[in-house]
Structure formats: C-alpha cells, structure tokens
C-alpha cells in the first residue's frame, strides 16, 4: 500500500504515518494501535506481521492470506467499540471491534480481543 494513502484502520492518518510504520517494524504503543495495525495487515494481506504480533501459544502455524485457496474477501471498515486498559503503562488490554468485509461473503466480524505486553511489545492473545 502506498504510504500516502489513507490508512485502512480509520484513524484518518496516512498509511505511512499510521499502521505502515508498525508493519515496517516500529512497536505499537498501545493495544488499540496494535489491533488497528492488525486490521490493516489483513487489508494489505501482510501475513508475516499478523504472525509476528500473535502470541506464540495461540497463533496458527502458518497464515497465507494471498494463497490461491484463501477466501476472496476484502476488509474495508473498522469500528472500535470499546477499549479497556492497554495503554502505554499497562501490561494487558482489551479492544472490542467490528470489522466489515465484502467479496465472496458480505458481513462483519465482531470480536473482543485480549492483548498483552511482553518484552516491551504488545501482542494479540485471543478473541471472542
């Protein structure tokens, strides 16, 4: 994705100012920033980033969003519904969101995700 394009996560910033810097290696400062960057990673199909920011105890062995047999869906909107903790001084956080998609299927995914800070970096643990 071009760095000057509006970031898919919905902050209003450009991709380069927002999630692009996390995809390139910067650490997300909050659980919400990590969640937004993970949504954007689904949009740009960055499987490596998703796996890198996923708790080793809960992540799948592999994730290939560009595989020929991958579902043909495109995420296009993110609504953050609730944030509990997950700030710069916290070690745990919860972010509830709804992500909208279209393609072979049309709909949304609503999830209440848990995050933890380990080794100074936020990671996605699980979602319900």
PDB file of C-alpha atoms in Angstrom:
ATOM      1  CA  UNK A   1       0.000   0.000   0.000  1.00  0.00           C
ATOM      2  CA  UNK A   2       1.284   3.466  -0.836  1.00  0.00           C
ATOM      3  CA  UNK A   3       2.437   5.338   2.281  1.00  0.00           C
ATOM      4  CA  UNK A   4       0.400   8.434   1.340  1.00  0.00           C
ATOM      5  CA  UNK A   5      -2.879   6.506   1.017  1.00  0.00           C
ATOM      6  CA  UNK A   6      -5.371   6.922   3.851  1.00  0.00           C
ATOM      7  CA  UNK A   7      -4.799   4.184   6.432  1.00  0.00           C
ATOM      8  CA  UNK A   8      -7.448   1.445   6.309  1.00  0.00           C
ATOM      9  CA  UNK A   9      -7.757   1.370  10.107  1.00  0.00           C
ATOM     10  CA  UNK A  10      -9.875   4.515  10.091  1.00  0.00           C
ATOM     11  CA  UNK A  11      -7.768   6.979  12.091  1.00  0.00           C
ATOM     12  CA  UNK A  12      -7.702   9.478   9.229  1.00  0.00           C
ATOM     13  CA  UNK A  13      -3.898   9.427   9.036  1.00  0.00           C
ATOM     14  CA  UNK A  14      -1.958   8.179   6.037  1.00  0.00           C
ATOM     15  CA  UNK A  15      -0.824   4.558   5.977  1.00  0.00           C
ATOM     16  CA  UNK A  16       2.810   5.706   6.353  1.00  0.00           C
ATOM     17  CA  UNK A  17       2.005   7.837   9.421  1.00  0.00           C
ATOM     18  CA  UNK A  18      -0.168   5.145  10.967  1.00  0.00           C
ATOM     19  CA  UNK A  19      -0.118   1.368  10.550  1.00  0.00           C
ATOM     20  CA  UNK A  20       2.561   1.284   7.855  1.00  0.00           C
ATOM     21  CA  UNK A  21       5.240   2.186  10.396  1.00  0.00           C
ATOM     22  CA  UNK A  22       4.216  -0.755  12.597  1.00  0.00           C
ATOM     23  CA  UNK A  23       4.212  -3.115   9.630  1.00  0.00           C
ATOM     24  CA  UNK A  24       7.747  -1.863   8.918  1.00  0.00           C
ATOM     25  CA  UNK A  25       8.948  -2.728  12.448  1.00  0.00           C
ATOM     26  CA  UNK A  26       8.023   0.083  14.870  1.00  0.00           C
ATOM     27  CA  UNK A  27       6.414  -1.047  18.123  1.00  0.00           C
ATOM     28  CA  UNK A  28       2.726  -0.241  18.616  1.00  0.00           C
ATOM     29  CA  UNK A  29       2.445   1.934  21.758  1.00  0.00           C
ATOM     30  CA  UNK A  30      -0.991   0.655  22.823  1.00  0.00           C
ATOM     31  CA  UNK A  31      -3.206  -2.395  22.475  1.00  0.00           C
ATOM     32  CA  UNK A  32      -5.603  -0.360  20.309  1.00  0.00           C
ATOM     33  CA  UNK A  33      -2.784   0.712  17.984  1.00  0.00           C
ATOM     34  CA  UNK A  34      -1.746  -2.922  17.632  1.00  0.00           C
ATOM     35  CA  UNK A  35      -5.330  -4.005  16.949  1.00  0.00           C
ATOM     36  CA  UNK A  36      -5.722  -1.293  14.291  1.00  0.00           C
ATOM     37  CA  UNK A  37      -2.412  -2.296  12.696  1.00  0.00           C
ATOM     38  CA  UNK A  38      -3.502  -5.924  12.625  1.00  0.00           C
ATOM     39  CA  UNK A  39      -6.747  -4.932  10.868  1.00  0.00           C
ATOM     40  CA  UNK A  40      -4.668  -3.018   8.314  1.00  0.00           C
ATOM     41  CA  UNK A  41      -2.415  -6.064   7.920  1.00  0.00           C
ATOM     42  CA  UNK A  42      -5.487  -8.075   6.895  1.00  0.00           C
ATOM     43  CA  UNK A  43      -6.336  -5.337   4.376  1.00  0.00           C
ATOM     44  CA  UNK A  44      -2.840  -5.340   2.834  1.00  0.00           C
ATOM     45  CA  UNK A  45      -2.522  -9.130   3.297  1.00  0.00           C
ATOM     46  CA  UNK A  46       0.589  -8.965   5.492  1.00  0.00           C
ATOM     47  CA  UNK A  47       0.556 -12.469   6.985  1.00  0.00           C
ATOM     48  CA  UNK A  48       4.071 -12.081   8.369  1.00  0.00           C
ATOM     49  CA  UNK A  49       3.080  -9.093  10.521  1.00  0.00           C
ATOM     50  CA  UNK A  50      -0.010 -10.875  11.819  1.00  0.00           C
ATOM     51  CA  UNK A  51       2.029 -13.906  12.879  1.00  0.00           C
ATOM     52  CA  UNK A  52       4.784 -11.734  14.384  1.00  0.00           C
ATOM     53  CA  UNK A  53       2.279  -9.879  16.591  1.00  0.00           C
ATOM     54  CA  UNK A  54       0.343 -13.001  17.685  1.00  0.00           C
ATOM     55  CA  UNK A  55       1.014 -14.821  20.960  1.00  0.00           C
ATOM     56  CA  UNK A  56       3.065 -17.957  20.237  1.00  0.00           C
ATOM     57  CA  UNK A  57       0.671 -20.011  22.397  1.00  0.00           C
ATOM     58  CA  UNK A  58      -2.418 -19.127  20.336  1.00  0.00           C
ATOM     59  CA  UNK A  59      -1.225 -18.317  16.799  1.00  0.00           C
ATOM     60  CA  UNK A  60      -1.616 -20.733  13.918  1.00  0.00           C
ATOM     61  CA  UNK A  61       1.450 -22.429  12.497  1.00  0.00           C
ATOM     62  CA  UNK A  62       1.068 -20.522   9.236  1.00  0.00           C
ATOM     63  CA  UNK A  63      -1.177 -17.902   7.667  1.00  0.00           C
ATOM     64  CA  UNK A  64      -1.188 -17.158   3.948  1.00  0.00           C
ATOM     65  CA  UNK A  65      -3.756 -14.510   3.052  1.00  0.00           C
ATOM     66  CA  UNK A  66      -2.612 -14.476  -0.583  1.00  0.00           C
ATOM     67  CA  UNK A  67      -2.881 -18.227  -1.228  1.00  0.00           C
ATOM     68  CA  UNK A  68      -4.992 -19.211  -4.249  1.00  0.00           C
ATOM     69  CA  UNK A  69      -7.414 -21.047  -1.950  1.00  0.00           C
ATOM     70  CA  UNK A  70      -7.713 -18.116   0.516  1.00  0.00           C
ATOM     71  CA  UNK A  71     -11.222 -16.679   0.802  1.00  0.00           C
ATOM     72  CA  UNK A  72     -11.863 -13.797  -1.589  1.00  0.00           C
ATOM     73  CA  UNK A  73     -12.911 -11.187   0.950  1.00  0.00           C
ATOM     74  CA  UNK A  74     -11.764  -7.618   1.471  1.00  0.00           C
ATOM     75  CA  UNK A  75     -11.941  -5.803   4.793  1.00  0.00           C
ATOM     76  CA  UNK A  76     -12.943  -2.191   4.257  1.00  0.00           C
ATOM     77  CA  UNK A  77     -14.094  -0.656   7.557  1.00  0.00           C
ATOM     78  CA  UNK A  78     -13.152  -0.892  11.219  1.00  0.00           C
ATOM     79  CA  UNK A  79     -15.231   0.358  14.142  1.00  0.00           C
ATOM     80  CA  UNK A  80     -13.596   0.325  17.580  1.00  0.00           C
ATOM     81  CA  UNK A  81     -16.412  -0.259  20.076  1.00  0.00           C
ATOM     82  CA  UNK A  82     -14.637  -0.439  23.437  1.00  0.00           C
ATOM     83  CA  UNK A  83     -11.126  -0.191  24.874  1.00  0.00           C
ATOM     84  CA  UNK A  84     -10.213  -1.361  28.385  1.00  0.00           C
ATOM     85  CA  UNK A  85      -6.671  -0.590  29.572  1.00  0.00           C
ATOM     86  CA  UNK A  86      -3.955  -1.424  27.046  1.00  0.00           C
ATOM     87  CA  UNK A  87      -2.278   1.968  27.387  1.00  0.00           C
ATOM     88  CA  UNK A  88       1.431   2.817  27.403  1.00  0.00           C
ATOM     89  CA  UNK A  89       1.773   1.926  31.111  1.00  0.00           C
ATOM     90  CA  UNK A  90      -0.398  -1.222  31.070  1.00  0.00           C
ATOM     91  CA  UNK A  91       0.608  -4.841  30.506  1.00  0.00           C
ATOM     92  CA  UNK A  92      -2.827  -6.085  29.429  1.00  0.00           C
ATOM     93  CA  UNK A  93      -5.681  -4.659  27.433  1.00  0.00           C
ATOM     94  CA  UNK A  94      -8.949  -5.471  25.719  1.00  0.00           C
ATOM     95  CA  UNK A  95     -10.228  -3.973  22.475  1.00  0.00           C
ATOM     96  CA  UNK A  96     -13.692  -4.709  21.113  1.00  0.00           C
ATOM     97  CA  UNK A  97     -14.194  -4.003  17.425  1.00  0.00           C
ATOM     98  CA  UNK A  98     -16.317  -4.747  14.402  1.00  0.00           C
ATOM     99  CA  UNK A  99     -14.570  -5.282  11.059  1.00  0.00           C
ATOM    100  CA  UNK A 100     -16.652  -5.138   7.877  1.00  0.00           C
ATOM    101  CA  UNK A 101     -15.857  -7.148   4.747  1.00  0.00           C
ATOM    102  CA  UNK A 102     -17.174  -7.922   1.283  1.00  0.00           C
ATOM    103  CA  UNK A 103     -16.314 -10.258  -1.565  1.00  0.00           C
ATOM    104  CA  UNK A 104     -17.349 -13.932  -1.686  1.00  0.00           C
ATOM    105  CA  UNK A 105     -19.194 -13.149   1.535  1.00  0.00           C
ATOM    106  CA  UNK A 106     -20.538  -9.871   2.888  1.00  0.00           C
ATOM    107  CA  UNK A 107     -20.747  -9.134   6.582  1.00  0.00           C
ATOM    108  CA  UNK A 108     -18.787  -8.213   9.641  1.00  0.00           C
ATOM    109  CA  UNK A 109     -16.726  -9.804  12.351  1.00  0.00           C
ATOM    110  CA  UNK A 110     -17.221  -8.548  15.875  1.00  0.00           C
ATOM    111  CA  UNK A 111     -14.597  -9.525  18.411  1.00  0.00           C
ATOM    112  CA  UNK A 112     -13.461  -8.685  21.913  1.00  0.00           C
ATOM    113  CA  UNK A 113      -9.699  -9.179  21.697  1.00  0.00           C
ATOM    114  CA  UNK A 114      -7.216  -9.528  24.526  1.00  0.00           C
ATOM    115  CA  UNK A 115      -3.676  -8.182  24.279  1.00  0.00           C
ATOM    116  CA  UNK A 116      -0.593  -8.452  26.464  1.00  0.00           C
ATOM    117  CA  UNK A 117       2.687  -6.599  26.558  1.00  0.00           C
ATOM    118  CA  UNK A 118       5.640  -8.973  26.570  1.00  0.00           C
ATOM    119  CA  UNK A 119       9.238  -7.912  26.292  1.00  0.00           C
ATOM    120  CA  UNK A 120       8.074  -4.329  25.772  1.00  0.00           C
ATOM    121  CA  UNK A 121       5.872  -5.194  22.788  1.00  0.00           C
ATOM    122  CA  UNK A 122       2.111  -5.590  22.512  1.00  0.00           C
ATOM    123  CA  UNK A 123       0.871  -8.906  21.132  1.00  0.00           C
ATOM    124  CA  UNK A 124      -2.555 -10.265  20.260  1.00  0.00           C
ATOM    125  CA  UNK A 125      -3.512 -13.121  22.605  1.00  0.00           C
ATOM    126  CA  UNK A 126      -7.051 -14.180  21.707  1.00  0.00           C
ATOM    127  CA  UNK A 127     -10.507 -13.035  20.761  1.00  0.00           C
ATOM    128  CA  UNK A 128     -14.104 -13.957  21.446  1.00  0.00           C
TER     129      UNK A 128
END
